[in-house]
XYZ file of C-alpha atoms in Angstrom:
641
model
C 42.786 -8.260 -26.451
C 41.712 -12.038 -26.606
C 39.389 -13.358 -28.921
C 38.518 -15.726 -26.624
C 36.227 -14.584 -24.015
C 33.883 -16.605 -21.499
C 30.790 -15.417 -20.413
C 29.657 -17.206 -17.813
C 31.532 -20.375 -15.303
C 29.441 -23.043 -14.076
C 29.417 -24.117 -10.735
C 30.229 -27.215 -12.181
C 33.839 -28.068 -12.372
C 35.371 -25.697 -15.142
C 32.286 -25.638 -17.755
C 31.617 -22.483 -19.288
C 30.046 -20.535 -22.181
C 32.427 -18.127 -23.914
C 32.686 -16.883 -27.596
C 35.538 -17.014 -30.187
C 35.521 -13.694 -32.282
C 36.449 -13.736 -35.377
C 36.686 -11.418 -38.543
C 33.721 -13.730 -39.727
C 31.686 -13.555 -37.191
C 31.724 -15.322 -33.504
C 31.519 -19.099 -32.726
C 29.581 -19.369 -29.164
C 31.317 -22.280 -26.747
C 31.375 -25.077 -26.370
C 31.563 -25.768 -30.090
C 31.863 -28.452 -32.588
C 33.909 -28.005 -35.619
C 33.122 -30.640 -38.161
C 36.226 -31.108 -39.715
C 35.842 -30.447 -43.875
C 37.954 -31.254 -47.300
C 37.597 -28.182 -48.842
C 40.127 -29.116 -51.166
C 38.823 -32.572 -52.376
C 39.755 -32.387 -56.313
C 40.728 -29.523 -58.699
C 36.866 -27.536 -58.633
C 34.673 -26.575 -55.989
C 32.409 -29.506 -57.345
C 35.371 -32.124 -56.628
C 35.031 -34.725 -53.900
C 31.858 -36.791 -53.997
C 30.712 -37.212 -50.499
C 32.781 -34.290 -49.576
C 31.161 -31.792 -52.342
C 27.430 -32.663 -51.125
C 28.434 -32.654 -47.482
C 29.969 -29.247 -48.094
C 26.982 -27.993 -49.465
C 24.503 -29.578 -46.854
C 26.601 -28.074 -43.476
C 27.197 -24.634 -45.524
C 23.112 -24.246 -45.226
C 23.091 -26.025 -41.752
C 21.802 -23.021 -40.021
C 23.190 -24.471 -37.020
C 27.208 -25.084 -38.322
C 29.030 -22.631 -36.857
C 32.209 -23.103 -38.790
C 34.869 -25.591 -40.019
C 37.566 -27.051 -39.714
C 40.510 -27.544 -42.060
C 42.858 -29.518 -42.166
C 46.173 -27.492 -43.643
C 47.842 -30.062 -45.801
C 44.965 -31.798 -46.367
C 44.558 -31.319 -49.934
C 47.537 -34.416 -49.924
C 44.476 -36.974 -49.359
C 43.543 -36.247 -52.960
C 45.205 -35.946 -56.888
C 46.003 -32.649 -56.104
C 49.171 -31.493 -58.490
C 51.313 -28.215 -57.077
C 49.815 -26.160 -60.170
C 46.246 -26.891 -58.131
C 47.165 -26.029 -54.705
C 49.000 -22.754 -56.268
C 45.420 -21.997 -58.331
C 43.249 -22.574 -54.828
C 45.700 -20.676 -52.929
C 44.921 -17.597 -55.863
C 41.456 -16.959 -53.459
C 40.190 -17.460 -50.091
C 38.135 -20.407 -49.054
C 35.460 -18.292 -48.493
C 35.509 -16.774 -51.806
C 36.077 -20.116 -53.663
C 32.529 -21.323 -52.115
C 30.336 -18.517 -53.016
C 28.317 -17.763 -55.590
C 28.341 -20.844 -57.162
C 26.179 -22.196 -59.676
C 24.851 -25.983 -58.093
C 26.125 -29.032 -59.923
C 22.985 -30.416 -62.387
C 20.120 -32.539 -60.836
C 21.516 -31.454 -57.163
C 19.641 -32.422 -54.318
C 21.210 -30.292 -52.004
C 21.891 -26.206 -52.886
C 24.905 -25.048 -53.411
C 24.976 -22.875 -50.744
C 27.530 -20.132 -49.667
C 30.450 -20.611 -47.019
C 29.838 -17.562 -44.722
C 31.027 -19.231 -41.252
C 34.399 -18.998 -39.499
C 37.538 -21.301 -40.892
C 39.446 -22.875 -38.405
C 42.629 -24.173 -39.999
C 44.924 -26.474 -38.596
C 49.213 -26.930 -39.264
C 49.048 -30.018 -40.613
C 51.962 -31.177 -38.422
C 50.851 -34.992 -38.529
C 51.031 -34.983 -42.434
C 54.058 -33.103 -42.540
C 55.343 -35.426 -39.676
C 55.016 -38.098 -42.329
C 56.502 -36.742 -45.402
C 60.291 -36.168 -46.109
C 59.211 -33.797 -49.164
C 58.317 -30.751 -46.915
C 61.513 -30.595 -44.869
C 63.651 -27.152 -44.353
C 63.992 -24.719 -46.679
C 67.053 -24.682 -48.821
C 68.589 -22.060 -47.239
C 68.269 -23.447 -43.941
C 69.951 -26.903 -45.374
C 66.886 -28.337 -46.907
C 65.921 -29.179 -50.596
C 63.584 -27.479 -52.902
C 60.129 -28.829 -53.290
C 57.628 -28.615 -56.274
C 55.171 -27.262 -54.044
C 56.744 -24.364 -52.177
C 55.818 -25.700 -48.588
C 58.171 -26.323 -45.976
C 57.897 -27.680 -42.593
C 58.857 -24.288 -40.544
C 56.138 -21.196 -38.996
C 56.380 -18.721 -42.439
C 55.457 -21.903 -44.747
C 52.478 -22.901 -43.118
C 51.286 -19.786 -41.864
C 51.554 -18.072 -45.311
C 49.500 -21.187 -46.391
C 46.783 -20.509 -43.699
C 46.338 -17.309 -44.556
C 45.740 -17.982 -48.308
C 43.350 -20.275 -46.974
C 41.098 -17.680 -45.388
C 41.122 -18.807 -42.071
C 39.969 -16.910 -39.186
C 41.507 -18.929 -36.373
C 44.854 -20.882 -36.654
C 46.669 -23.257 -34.963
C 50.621 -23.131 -34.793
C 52.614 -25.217 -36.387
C 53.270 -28.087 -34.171
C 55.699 -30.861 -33.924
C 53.340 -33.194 -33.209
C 53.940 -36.904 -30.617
C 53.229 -39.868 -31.485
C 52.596 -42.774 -28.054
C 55.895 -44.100 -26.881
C 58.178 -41.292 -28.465
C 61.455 -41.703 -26.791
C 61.231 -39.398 -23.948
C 64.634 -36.787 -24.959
C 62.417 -36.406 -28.610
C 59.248 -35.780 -26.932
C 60.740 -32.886 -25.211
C 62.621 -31.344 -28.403
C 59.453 -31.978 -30.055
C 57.888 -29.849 -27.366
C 60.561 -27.206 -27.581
C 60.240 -27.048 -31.131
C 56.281 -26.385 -30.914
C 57.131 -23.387 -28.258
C 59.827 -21.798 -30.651
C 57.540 -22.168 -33.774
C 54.152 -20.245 -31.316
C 56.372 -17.793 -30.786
C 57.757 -16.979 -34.516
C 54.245 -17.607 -35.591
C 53.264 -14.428 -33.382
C 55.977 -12.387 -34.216
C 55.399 -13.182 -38.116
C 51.490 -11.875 -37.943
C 52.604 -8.700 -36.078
C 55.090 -8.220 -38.634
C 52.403 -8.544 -41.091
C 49.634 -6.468 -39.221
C 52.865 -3.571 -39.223
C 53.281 -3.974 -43.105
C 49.222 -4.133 -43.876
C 47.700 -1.560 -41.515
C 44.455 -1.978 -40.833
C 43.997 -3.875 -44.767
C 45.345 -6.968 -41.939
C 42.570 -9.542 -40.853
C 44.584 -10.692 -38.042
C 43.025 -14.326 -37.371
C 42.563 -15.945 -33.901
C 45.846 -17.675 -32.703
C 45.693 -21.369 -30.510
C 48.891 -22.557 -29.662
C 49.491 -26.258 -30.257
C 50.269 -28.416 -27.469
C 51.386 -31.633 -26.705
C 51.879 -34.123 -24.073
C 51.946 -38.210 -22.966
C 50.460 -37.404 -19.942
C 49.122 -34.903 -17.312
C 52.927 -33.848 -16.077
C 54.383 -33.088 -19.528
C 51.765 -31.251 -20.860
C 51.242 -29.309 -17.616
C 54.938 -28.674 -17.861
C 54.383 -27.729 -21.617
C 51.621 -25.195 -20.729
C 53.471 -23.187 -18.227
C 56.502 -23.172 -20.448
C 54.304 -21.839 -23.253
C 53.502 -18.660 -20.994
C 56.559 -17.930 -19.443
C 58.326 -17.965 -22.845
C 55.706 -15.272 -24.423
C 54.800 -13.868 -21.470
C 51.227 -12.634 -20.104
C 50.342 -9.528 -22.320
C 50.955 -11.901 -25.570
C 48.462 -11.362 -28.649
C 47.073 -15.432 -28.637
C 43.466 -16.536 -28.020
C 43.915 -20.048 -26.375
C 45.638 -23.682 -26.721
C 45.055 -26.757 -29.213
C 45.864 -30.293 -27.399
C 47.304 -32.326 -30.441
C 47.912 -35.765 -30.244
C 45.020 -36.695 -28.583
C 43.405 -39.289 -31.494
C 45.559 -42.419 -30.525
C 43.957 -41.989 -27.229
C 40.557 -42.335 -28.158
C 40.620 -45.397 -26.433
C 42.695 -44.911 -23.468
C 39.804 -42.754 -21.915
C 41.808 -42.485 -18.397
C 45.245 -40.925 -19.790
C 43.042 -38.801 -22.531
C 41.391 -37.041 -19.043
C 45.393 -36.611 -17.490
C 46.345 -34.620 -20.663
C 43.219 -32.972 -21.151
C 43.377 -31.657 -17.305
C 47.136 -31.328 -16.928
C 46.295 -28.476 -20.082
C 43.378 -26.874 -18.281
C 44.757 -26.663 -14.928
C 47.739 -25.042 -16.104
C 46.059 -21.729 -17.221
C 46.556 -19.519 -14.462
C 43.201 -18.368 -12.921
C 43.664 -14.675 -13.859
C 44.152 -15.913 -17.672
C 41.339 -18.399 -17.755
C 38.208 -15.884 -18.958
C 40.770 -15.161 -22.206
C 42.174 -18.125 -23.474
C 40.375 -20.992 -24.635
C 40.845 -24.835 -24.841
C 40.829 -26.592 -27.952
C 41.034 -30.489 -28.191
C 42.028 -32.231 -32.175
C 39.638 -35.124 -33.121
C 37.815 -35.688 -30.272
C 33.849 -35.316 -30.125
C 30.485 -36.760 -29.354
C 29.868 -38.797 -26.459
C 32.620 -36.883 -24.957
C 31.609 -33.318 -25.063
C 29.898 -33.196 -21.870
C 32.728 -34.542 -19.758
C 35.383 -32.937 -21.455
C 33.216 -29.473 -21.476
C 33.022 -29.882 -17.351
C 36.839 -30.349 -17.269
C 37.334 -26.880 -19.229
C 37.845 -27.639 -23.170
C 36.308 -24.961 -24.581
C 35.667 -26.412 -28.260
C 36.067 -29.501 -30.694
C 36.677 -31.358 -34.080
C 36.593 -34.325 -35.663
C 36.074 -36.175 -38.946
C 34.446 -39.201 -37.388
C 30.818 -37.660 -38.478
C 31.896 -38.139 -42.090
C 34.422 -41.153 -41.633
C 31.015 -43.272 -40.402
C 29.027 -42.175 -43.001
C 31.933 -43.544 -45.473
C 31.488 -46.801 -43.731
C 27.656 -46.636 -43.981
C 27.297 -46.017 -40.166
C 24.716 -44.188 -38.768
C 25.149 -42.661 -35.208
C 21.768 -43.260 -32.869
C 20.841 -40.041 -31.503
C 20.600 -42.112 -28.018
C 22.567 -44.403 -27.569
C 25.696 -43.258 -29.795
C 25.991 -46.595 -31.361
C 27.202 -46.709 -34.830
C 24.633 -48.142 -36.687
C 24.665 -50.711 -39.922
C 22.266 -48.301 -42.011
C 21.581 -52.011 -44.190
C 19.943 -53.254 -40.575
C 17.410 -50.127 -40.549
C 14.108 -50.618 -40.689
C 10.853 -49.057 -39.635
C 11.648 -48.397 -35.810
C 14.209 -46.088 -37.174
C 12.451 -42.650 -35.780
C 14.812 -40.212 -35.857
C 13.155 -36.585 -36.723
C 16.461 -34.919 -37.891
C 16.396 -32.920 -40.622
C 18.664 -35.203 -42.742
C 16.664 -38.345 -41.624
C 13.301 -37.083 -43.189
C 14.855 -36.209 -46.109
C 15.867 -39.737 -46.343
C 14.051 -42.817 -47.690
C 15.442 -45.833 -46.258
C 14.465 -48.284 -48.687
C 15.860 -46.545 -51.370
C 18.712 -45.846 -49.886
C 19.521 -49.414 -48.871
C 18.820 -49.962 -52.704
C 21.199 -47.687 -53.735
C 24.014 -48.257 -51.551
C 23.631 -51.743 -52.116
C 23.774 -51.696 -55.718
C 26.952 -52.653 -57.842
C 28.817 -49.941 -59.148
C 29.558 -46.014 -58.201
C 26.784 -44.004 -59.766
C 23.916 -46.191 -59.241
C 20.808 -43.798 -59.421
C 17.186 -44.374 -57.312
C 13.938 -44.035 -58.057
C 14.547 -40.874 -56.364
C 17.123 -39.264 -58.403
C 19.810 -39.273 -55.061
C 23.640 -40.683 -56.444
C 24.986 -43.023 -53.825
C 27.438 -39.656 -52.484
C 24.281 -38.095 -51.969
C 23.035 -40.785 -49.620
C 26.444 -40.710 -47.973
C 26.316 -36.829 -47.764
C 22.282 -37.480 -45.861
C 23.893 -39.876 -43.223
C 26.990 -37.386 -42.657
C 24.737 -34.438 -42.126
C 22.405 -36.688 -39.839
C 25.842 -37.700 -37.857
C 26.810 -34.127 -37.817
C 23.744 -33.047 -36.413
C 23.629 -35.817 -33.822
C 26.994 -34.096 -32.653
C 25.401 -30.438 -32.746
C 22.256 -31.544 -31.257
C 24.628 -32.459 -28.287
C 27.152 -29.653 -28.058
C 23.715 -27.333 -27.534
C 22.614 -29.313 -24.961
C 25.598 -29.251 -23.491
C 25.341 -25.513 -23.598
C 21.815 -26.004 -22.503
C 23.297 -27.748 -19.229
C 25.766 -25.280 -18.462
C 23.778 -22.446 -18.279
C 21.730 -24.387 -15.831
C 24.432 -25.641 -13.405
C 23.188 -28.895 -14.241
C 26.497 -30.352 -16.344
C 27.861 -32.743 -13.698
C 24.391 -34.570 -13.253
C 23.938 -34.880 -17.017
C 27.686 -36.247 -16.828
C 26.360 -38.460 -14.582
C 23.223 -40.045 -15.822
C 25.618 -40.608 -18.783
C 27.986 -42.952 -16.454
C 24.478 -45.500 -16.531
C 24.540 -46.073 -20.091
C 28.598 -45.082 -21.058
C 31.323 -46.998 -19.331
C 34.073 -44.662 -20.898
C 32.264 -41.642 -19.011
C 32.191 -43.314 -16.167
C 36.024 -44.249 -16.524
C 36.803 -41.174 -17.170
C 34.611 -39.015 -14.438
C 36.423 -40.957 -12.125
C 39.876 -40.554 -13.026
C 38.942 -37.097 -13.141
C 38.669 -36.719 -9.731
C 41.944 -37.044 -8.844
C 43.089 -33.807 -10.216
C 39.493 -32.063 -10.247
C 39.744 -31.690 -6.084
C 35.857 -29.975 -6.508
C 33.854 -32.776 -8.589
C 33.740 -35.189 -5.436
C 31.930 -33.046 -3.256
C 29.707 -31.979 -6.109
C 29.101 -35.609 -6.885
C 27.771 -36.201 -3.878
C 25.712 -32.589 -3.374
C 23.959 -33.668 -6.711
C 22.690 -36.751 -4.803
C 21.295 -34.591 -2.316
C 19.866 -32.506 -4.907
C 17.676 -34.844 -6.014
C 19.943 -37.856 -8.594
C 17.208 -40.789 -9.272
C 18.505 -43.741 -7.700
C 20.044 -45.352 -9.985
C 22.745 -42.251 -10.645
C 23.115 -42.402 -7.035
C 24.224 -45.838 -6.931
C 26.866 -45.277 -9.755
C 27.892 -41.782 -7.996
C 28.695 -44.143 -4.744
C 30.458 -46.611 -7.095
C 32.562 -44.297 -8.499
C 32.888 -42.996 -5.049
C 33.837 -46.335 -3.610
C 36.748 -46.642 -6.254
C 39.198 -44.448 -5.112
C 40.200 -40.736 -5.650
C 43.848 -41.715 -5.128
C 46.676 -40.669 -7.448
C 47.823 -43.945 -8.172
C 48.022 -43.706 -11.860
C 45.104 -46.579 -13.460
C 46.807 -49.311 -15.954
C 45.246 -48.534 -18.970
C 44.586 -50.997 -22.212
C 44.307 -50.175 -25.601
C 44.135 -52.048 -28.744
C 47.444 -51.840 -30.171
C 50.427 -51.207 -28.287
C 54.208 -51.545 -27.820
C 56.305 -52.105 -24.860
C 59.206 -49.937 -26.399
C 60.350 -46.273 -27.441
C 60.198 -44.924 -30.861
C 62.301 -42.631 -32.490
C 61.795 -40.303 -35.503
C 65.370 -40.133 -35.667
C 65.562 -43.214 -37.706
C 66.196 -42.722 -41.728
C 66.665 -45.585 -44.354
C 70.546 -46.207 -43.563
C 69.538 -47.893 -40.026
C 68.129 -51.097 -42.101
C 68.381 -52.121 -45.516
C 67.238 -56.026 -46.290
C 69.246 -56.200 -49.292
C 71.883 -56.079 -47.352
C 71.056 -57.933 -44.423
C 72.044 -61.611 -43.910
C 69.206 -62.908 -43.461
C 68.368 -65.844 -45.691
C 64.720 -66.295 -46.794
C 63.242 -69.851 -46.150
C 62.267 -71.928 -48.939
C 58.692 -71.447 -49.692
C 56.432 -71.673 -52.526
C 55.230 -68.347 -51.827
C 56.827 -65.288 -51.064
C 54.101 -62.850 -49.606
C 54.333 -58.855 -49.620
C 52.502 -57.154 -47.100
C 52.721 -52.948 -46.103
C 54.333 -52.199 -42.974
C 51.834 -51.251 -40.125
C 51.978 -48.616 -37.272
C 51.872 -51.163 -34.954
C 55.355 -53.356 -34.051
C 56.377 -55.372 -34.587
C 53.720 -56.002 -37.593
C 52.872 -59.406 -36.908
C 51.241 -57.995 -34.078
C 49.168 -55.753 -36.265
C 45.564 -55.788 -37.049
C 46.547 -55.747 -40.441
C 48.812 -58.699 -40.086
C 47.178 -60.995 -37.650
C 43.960 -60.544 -40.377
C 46.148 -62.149 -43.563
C 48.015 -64.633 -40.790
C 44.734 -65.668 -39.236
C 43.011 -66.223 -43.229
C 46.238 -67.780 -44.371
C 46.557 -70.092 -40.997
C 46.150 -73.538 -41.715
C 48.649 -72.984 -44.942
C 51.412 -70.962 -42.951
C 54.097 -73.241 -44.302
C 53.101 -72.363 -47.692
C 54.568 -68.783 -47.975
C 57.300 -66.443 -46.358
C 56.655 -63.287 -45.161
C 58.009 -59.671 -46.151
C 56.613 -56.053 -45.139
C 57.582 -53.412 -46.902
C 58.338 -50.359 -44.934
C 57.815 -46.883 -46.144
C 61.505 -45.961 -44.493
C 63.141 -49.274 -45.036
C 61.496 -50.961 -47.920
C 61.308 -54.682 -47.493
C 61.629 -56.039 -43.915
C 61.904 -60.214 -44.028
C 59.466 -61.401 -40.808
C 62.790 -62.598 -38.359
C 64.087 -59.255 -38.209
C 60.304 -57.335 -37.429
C 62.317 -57.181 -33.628
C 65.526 -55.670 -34.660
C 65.511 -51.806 -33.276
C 65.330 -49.705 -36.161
C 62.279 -51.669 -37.338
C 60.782 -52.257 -33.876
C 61.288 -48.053 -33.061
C 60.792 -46.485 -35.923
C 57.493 -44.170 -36.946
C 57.149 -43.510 -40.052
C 53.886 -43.741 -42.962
C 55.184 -43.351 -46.761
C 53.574 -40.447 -48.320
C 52.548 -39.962 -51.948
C 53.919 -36.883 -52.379
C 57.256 -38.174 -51.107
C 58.358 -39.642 -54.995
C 62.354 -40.054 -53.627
C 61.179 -41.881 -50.600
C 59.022 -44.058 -52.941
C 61.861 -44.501 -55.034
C 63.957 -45.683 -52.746
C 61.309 -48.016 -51.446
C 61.306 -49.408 -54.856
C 64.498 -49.930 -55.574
C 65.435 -51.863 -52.190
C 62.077 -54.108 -53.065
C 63.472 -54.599 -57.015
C 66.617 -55.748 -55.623
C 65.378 -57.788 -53.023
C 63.180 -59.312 -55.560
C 66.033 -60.295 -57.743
C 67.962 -61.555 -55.161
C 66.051 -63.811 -53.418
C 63.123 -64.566 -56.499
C 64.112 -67.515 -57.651
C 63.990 -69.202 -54.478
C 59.763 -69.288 -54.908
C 57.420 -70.506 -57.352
C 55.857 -67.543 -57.075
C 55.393 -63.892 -55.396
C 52.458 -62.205 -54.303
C 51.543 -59.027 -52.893
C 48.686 -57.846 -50.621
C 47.948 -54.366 -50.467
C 44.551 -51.959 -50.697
C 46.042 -48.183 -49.931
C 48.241 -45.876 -51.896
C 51.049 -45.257 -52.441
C 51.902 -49.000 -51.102
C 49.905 -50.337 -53.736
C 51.500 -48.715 -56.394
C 55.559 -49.047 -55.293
C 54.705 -52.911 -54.579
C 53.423 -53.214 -58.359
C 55.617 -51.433 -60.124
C 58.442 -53.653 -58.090
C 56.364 -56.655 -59.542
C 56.624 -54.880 -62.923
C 60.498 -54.878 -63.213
C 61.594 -58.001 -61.643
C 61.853 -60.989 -63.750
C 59.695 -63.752 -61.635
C 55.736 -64.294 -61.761
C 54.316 -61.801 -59.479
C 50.749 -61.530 -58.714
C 49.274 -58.346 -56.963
C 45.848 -58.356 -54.692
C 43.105 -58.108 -53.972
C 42.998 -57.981 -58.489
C 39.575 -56.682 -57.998
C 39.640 -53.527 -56.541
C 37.754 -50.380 -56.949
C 38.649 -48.322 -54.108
C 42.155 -48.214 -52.526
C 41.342 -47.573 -48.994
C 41.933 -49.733 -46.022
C 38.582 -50.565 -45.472
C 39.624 -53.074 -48.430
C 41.642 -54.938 -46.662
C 39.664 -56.962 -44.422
C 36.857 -57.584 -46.500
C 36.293 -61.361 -46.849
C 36.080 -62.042 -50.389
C 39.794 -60.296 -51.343
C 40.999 -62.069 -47.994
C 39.685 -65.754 -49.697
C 41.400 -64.303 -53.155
C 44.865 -64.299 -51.250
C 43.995 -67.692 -49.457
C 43.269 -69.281 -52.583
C 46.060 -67.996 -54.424
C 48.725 -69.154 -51.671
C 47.126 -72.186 -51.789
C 47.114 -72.591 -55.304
C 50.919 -71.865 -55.504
C-alpha cells in the first residue's frame, strides 16, 4: 500500500489534498519542506545560522518536516571520522534532548517531524572521490560512500529518514542528448535496486524494519523526455510496486525559464495513469513560493527549497505580499508584518547588529548576528508556510484557478506560466473562462482574455534565461581532453597575468563572474592576460575558452576530491613556471573554496611574485566576489603592475 494517498481532487485542474504517511507521523499536501543542514559542523550546536534556524522551525508548530540534503554534510569541515560518529544515531535522536547553547534566544527544541532525505546526486555528480566501488572497478574512499543504490541508501537510513528519494543521475541543461538518456536509464536501474534492497532488508529485519516512503527521481529537458521517463519508470517496476510517488530533479536551473519548468513539471504529472494518481505523489527539488499555487493546480503534490535560508544569508527579507526580496538595511517603520518571527524582531537593533564590523557583534538585546539571520529565515519560512496553507485553503474550496489568477495581475512569471500551461492542461481554458462567469473582478477578467488572446497552440515559446550556451555538454570529458601545459598556445606579453576560477557558464568570458572582473578591469584590458582555472583541466589561457572540451564540459571541483585538486595544482605550478617570467607579476582572483586554496598554494611553489585576492577576506563564499571594494583591490593592483 502507498503512503501517498489524496483525499480530495479539485475541480480545478489536478489540485488536491492528500497525506504522506510516515513512521513519524503524516505530512498533509501540498507541503513545503524547508530544506535543513543538519549536519553543519561536528555537534548538534555547529552551524551558526543553521543551529538557531534548526532550533526555531523544530518548535514551528506549523513545520511539518525537513528536508535533507544526503551529502550535504560536504558544504562544511566535516572529516570521515565525523560523518561515521553522526551516522552512529538517527537524526532524530541526535536533536533531542538537548541541553540549549548558553544565553539562547531560541529553545533548543526537539526534532519530532518527518525527514525527507534526498540522494545527493548533484554533489556526487560533481565529485570524482565517490565513484564505484572497488570491486566494481572503482577506488577506495576515506569515507565509505560510493556513487551506486546500497551506498546512499545505507546512508539514508542512518540518517533517519522517513521518506527517500532514489539515487539519481541527475541532468544538467544542454546534456548531449545520447547522455541524457543513459543518465535516465541509469536513474530507472538504480529505483529499481533501491526497491529490491529495502525489501531485502524488511525480509532480514521483520517487523524491527521502518520501511521509509520511496519517490523515485526523475529527470527530463522537457515535457517529451520526462513523459517518456515516467512511463518507462512504471512499465519497468510494474503497477503493484512498493513506491509512494516521483521527485522531478533538475528543475533549479530552470527557475527562470518559467515556460519549459511548466513542460517538465506537466509532462511528469500527466504521465501517471489515472487509476495510479490517488497513490503516488509529485515531488518537485528546489522550487517554492510564488509558485506553489500554480504548480499545486498542475498536480505537484509537495516542495523544497533552501531559498528561505539562502535570502536570509544575503540579508533579504521576503514581503509577505508582494514576494519581493527585501534589503532588511531599507526597513523602516511601514514594515508591518505580524509574523511570529517579525515581532520578535527589533529592527533597529538588528540593522545595528548586522551592520556592525566583525562576526559576533552583540545588541543591546543580547541577539548574535546568526540569531538575527536565524529571525529573518524563520520569517521567510513562514512567508512560504503561510502560503502552502492557503493554498490548501483554496483547494478545498474549488477556488485554486482564480487565486492563480488574481496572481497573473501582480506576477508576470504566473502569468507566463498559466498560459503555457494550457497547452497540455486541455481543462484550464474552459475553466478560465467559467471563473469569469463566476464572478473574476474586472481586472482578472481582462488578463484571463489576454492570456486567452495569446494562443493555446503547441508551438513550443522561445524562452530566455540568464546564462546560456548554444552547444551540448558532456560529462564524458576527464582531464586528458585538455591540458594547457601542453598546449601551444603562447601567452601574450603582459604585465599581468590574471587567475580567475572557471565558471558554469561557457565559454567563461561570457560568465557573470567574468564579465564582473572584465567590466571593473575595462579601461586597463591591455594590462593583463587572462587564465581560468578549471576544476577538470586546471589552467585554461582565454583563446582556447572555445575549444570543445572546454566549451562542453560540466564539471565543479569538489573539496573532498584531494587527487582532482592535485592535479589542478600541478598543471597550474607548471604552467606557472613555464610561462612566469613572461609578467611582472601574477595575480589571482578568487572568493570560494577549494579554488581559493589550489590557486594559492600554486602561488606558494612557483618562483615569481604572486599576489592572491581579494587579501581581505573573511568569508569565502561567492557573494565575495562582486562586492565593490575587493573588485577596486584587483583594479588597483592590475593597475599598479
Amino acid at each position: 500500500m502507498s503512503a501517498f494517498h489524496s483525499s480530495f481532487v479539485s475541480a480545478d485542474g489536478d489540485a488536491r489534498i492528500g497525506r504522506i504517511e510516515t513512521p513519524r507521523g503524516s505530512v498533509e499536501t501540498p507541503a513545503f519542506f524547508p530544506v535543513v543542514n543538519l549536519i553543519g559542523g561536528t555537534t548538534v550546536r555547529s552551524g551558526g545560522l543553521w543551529s538557531r534556524t534548526r532550533n526555531r522551525l523544530f518548535a514551528d508548530d506549523r513545520f511539518q518536516g525537513a528536508m535533507f540534503q544526503a551529502m550535504g554534510f560536504l558544504d562544511f569541515n566535516i572529516t570521515p571520522a565525523d560523518l561515521e560518529q553522526w551516522r552512529s544515531k538517527s537524526m532524530h535522536e541526535w536533536y533531542s534532548d538537548r541541553d540549549p547553547r548558553s544565553n539562547a534566544v531560541e529553545p533548543a527544541a526537539d526534532f519530532t517531524q518527518p525527514l525527507f532525505v534526498d540522494s545527493g546526486g548533484y554533489k556526487l555528480m560533481n565529485a570524482k572521490t565517490f565513484g564505484d566501488r572497488p570491486s566494481d572497478g572503482g577506488e577506495d574512499n576515506e569515507w565509505g560512500i560510493y556513487t551506486d543504490p546500497e551506498s546512499i541508501l545505507d546512508l539514508q537510513l542512518d540518517y533517519g529518514a522517513d521518506i527517500i528519494a532514489t539515487l539519481d543521475y541527475p541532468i544538467p541543461p544542454d546534456l548531449k542528448e545520447e547522455e541524457r538518456y543513459a543518465r535516465m536509464e541509469s536513474s530507472i536501474a538504480s529505483a529499481k535496486q533501491t526497491l529490491n534492497l529495502l525489501e531485502e532488508r524488511e525480509n532480514a529485519a521483520g517487523g524491527d524494519f521502518q520501511r521509509p516512503s520511496v519517490y523515485f527521481s526523475i529527470h527530463g529537458h522537457d515535457y517529451e523526455s520526462i513523459n517518456w521517463f515516467v512511463r518507462r519508470v512504471l512499465d519497468e517496476v510494474g503497477d503493484q510496486a512498493s513506491f509512494d510517488g516521483f521527485a522531478v530533479g533538475s528543475l533549479v536551473p530552470l527557475r527562470s525559464n518559467i515556460e519549459l519548468l511548466i513542460d517538465i513539471v506537466q509532462g511528469a504529472s500527466m504521465a501517471i495513469p489515472k487509476a495510479r494518481r490517488d497513490e503516488l505523489g509529485l515531488h518537485v527539488f528546489g522550487i517554492s513560493g510564488e509558485l506553489f499555487a500554480l504548480l499545486s493546480l498542475l498536480g505537484v503534490d509537495s516542495f523544497d527549497s533552501s531559498s528561505f535560508v539562502q535570502s536570509a544569508q544575503y540579508q533579504k527579507i521576503i514581503h509577505p505580499e508582494t514576494w519581493r526580496r527585501q534589503d532588511v538595511m531599507d526597513l523602516d517603520d511601514t514594515w508591518t508584518c505580524q509574523c511570529s518571527a517579525c515581532q520578535e524582531m527589533n529592527i533597529p537593533a538588528m540593522q545595528q547588529t548586522l551592520d556592525a564590523p566583525g562576526r559576533d557583534y552583540d545588541d543591546p538585546h543580547g541577539f548574535l548576528k546568526s540569531d538575527y539571520y536565524a529571525l529573518l529565515a524563520q520569517h521567510n519560512f513562514e512567508i512560504y508556510q503561510d502560503e502552502i496553507e492557503r493554498v490548501r485553503d483554496k483547494i478545498r474550496d474549488n477556488d485554486l484557478l482564480n487565486y492563480v489568477l488574481q496572481q497573473t495581475n501582480t506576477h508576470p512569471k504566473i502569468r507566463q506560466g498559466l498560459k503555457r500551461a494550457q497547452r497540455f492542461a486541455e481543462d484550464i481554458t474552459p475553466k478560465i473562462k467559467a471563473s469569469n462567469v463566476a464572478g473574476s473582478d474586472k481586472a482578472v477578467r481582462t488578463q484571463t482574455k489576454q492570456l486567452m488572446l495569446q494562443g493555446t497552440g503547441t508551438t513550443p515559446v522561445e524562452t530566455d534565461s540568464k546564462e546560456t550556451r548554444s552547444d551540448s555538454i558532456s560529462l564524458a570529458y576527464t582531464p586528458a581532453d585538455f591540458d594547457a601545459t601542453k598546449e601551444p598556445v603562447e601567452p601574450i606579453g603582459c604585465p599581468v597575468l590574471l587567475v580567475l576560477p572557471c565558471s558554469q557558464v561557457k565559454p567563461y568570458s561570457e560568465s557573470r563572474t567574468h564579465k564582473a572582473v572584465a567590466n571593473t578591469l575595462e579601461d586597463i584590458a591591455h594590462k593583463y592576460y587572462k587564465i581560468s582555472l578549471s576544476g577538470l583541466y586546471g589552467p585554461v589561457p582565454e583563446p582556447c575558452e572555445t575549444q570543445d572540451p572546454v566549451r562542453n564540459y560540466e564539471y565543479v571541483l569538489s573539496k573532498v576530491d584531494t587527487e582532482q585538486q592535485q592535479l589542478v595544482r600541478d598543471r597550474l605550478t607548471q604552467y606557472l613556471d613555464q610561462y612566469g617570467d613572461r609578467f611582472n607579476q601574477i595575480i589571482g582572483y578568487a572568493t570560494t573554496k577549494p579554488y581559493r586554496g589550489v590557486i594559492e598554494d600554486s602561488f606558494a611553489r612557483t618562483q615569481y611574485d604572486t599576489t592572491l585576492f581579494p587579501t581581505n577576506l573573511s568569508v569565502q563564499q561567492l557573494a565575495e566576489y562582486f562586492r565593490n571594494d575587493h573588485l577596486e583591490e584587483l583594479y588597483d593592483a592590475v593597475n599598479d603592475a
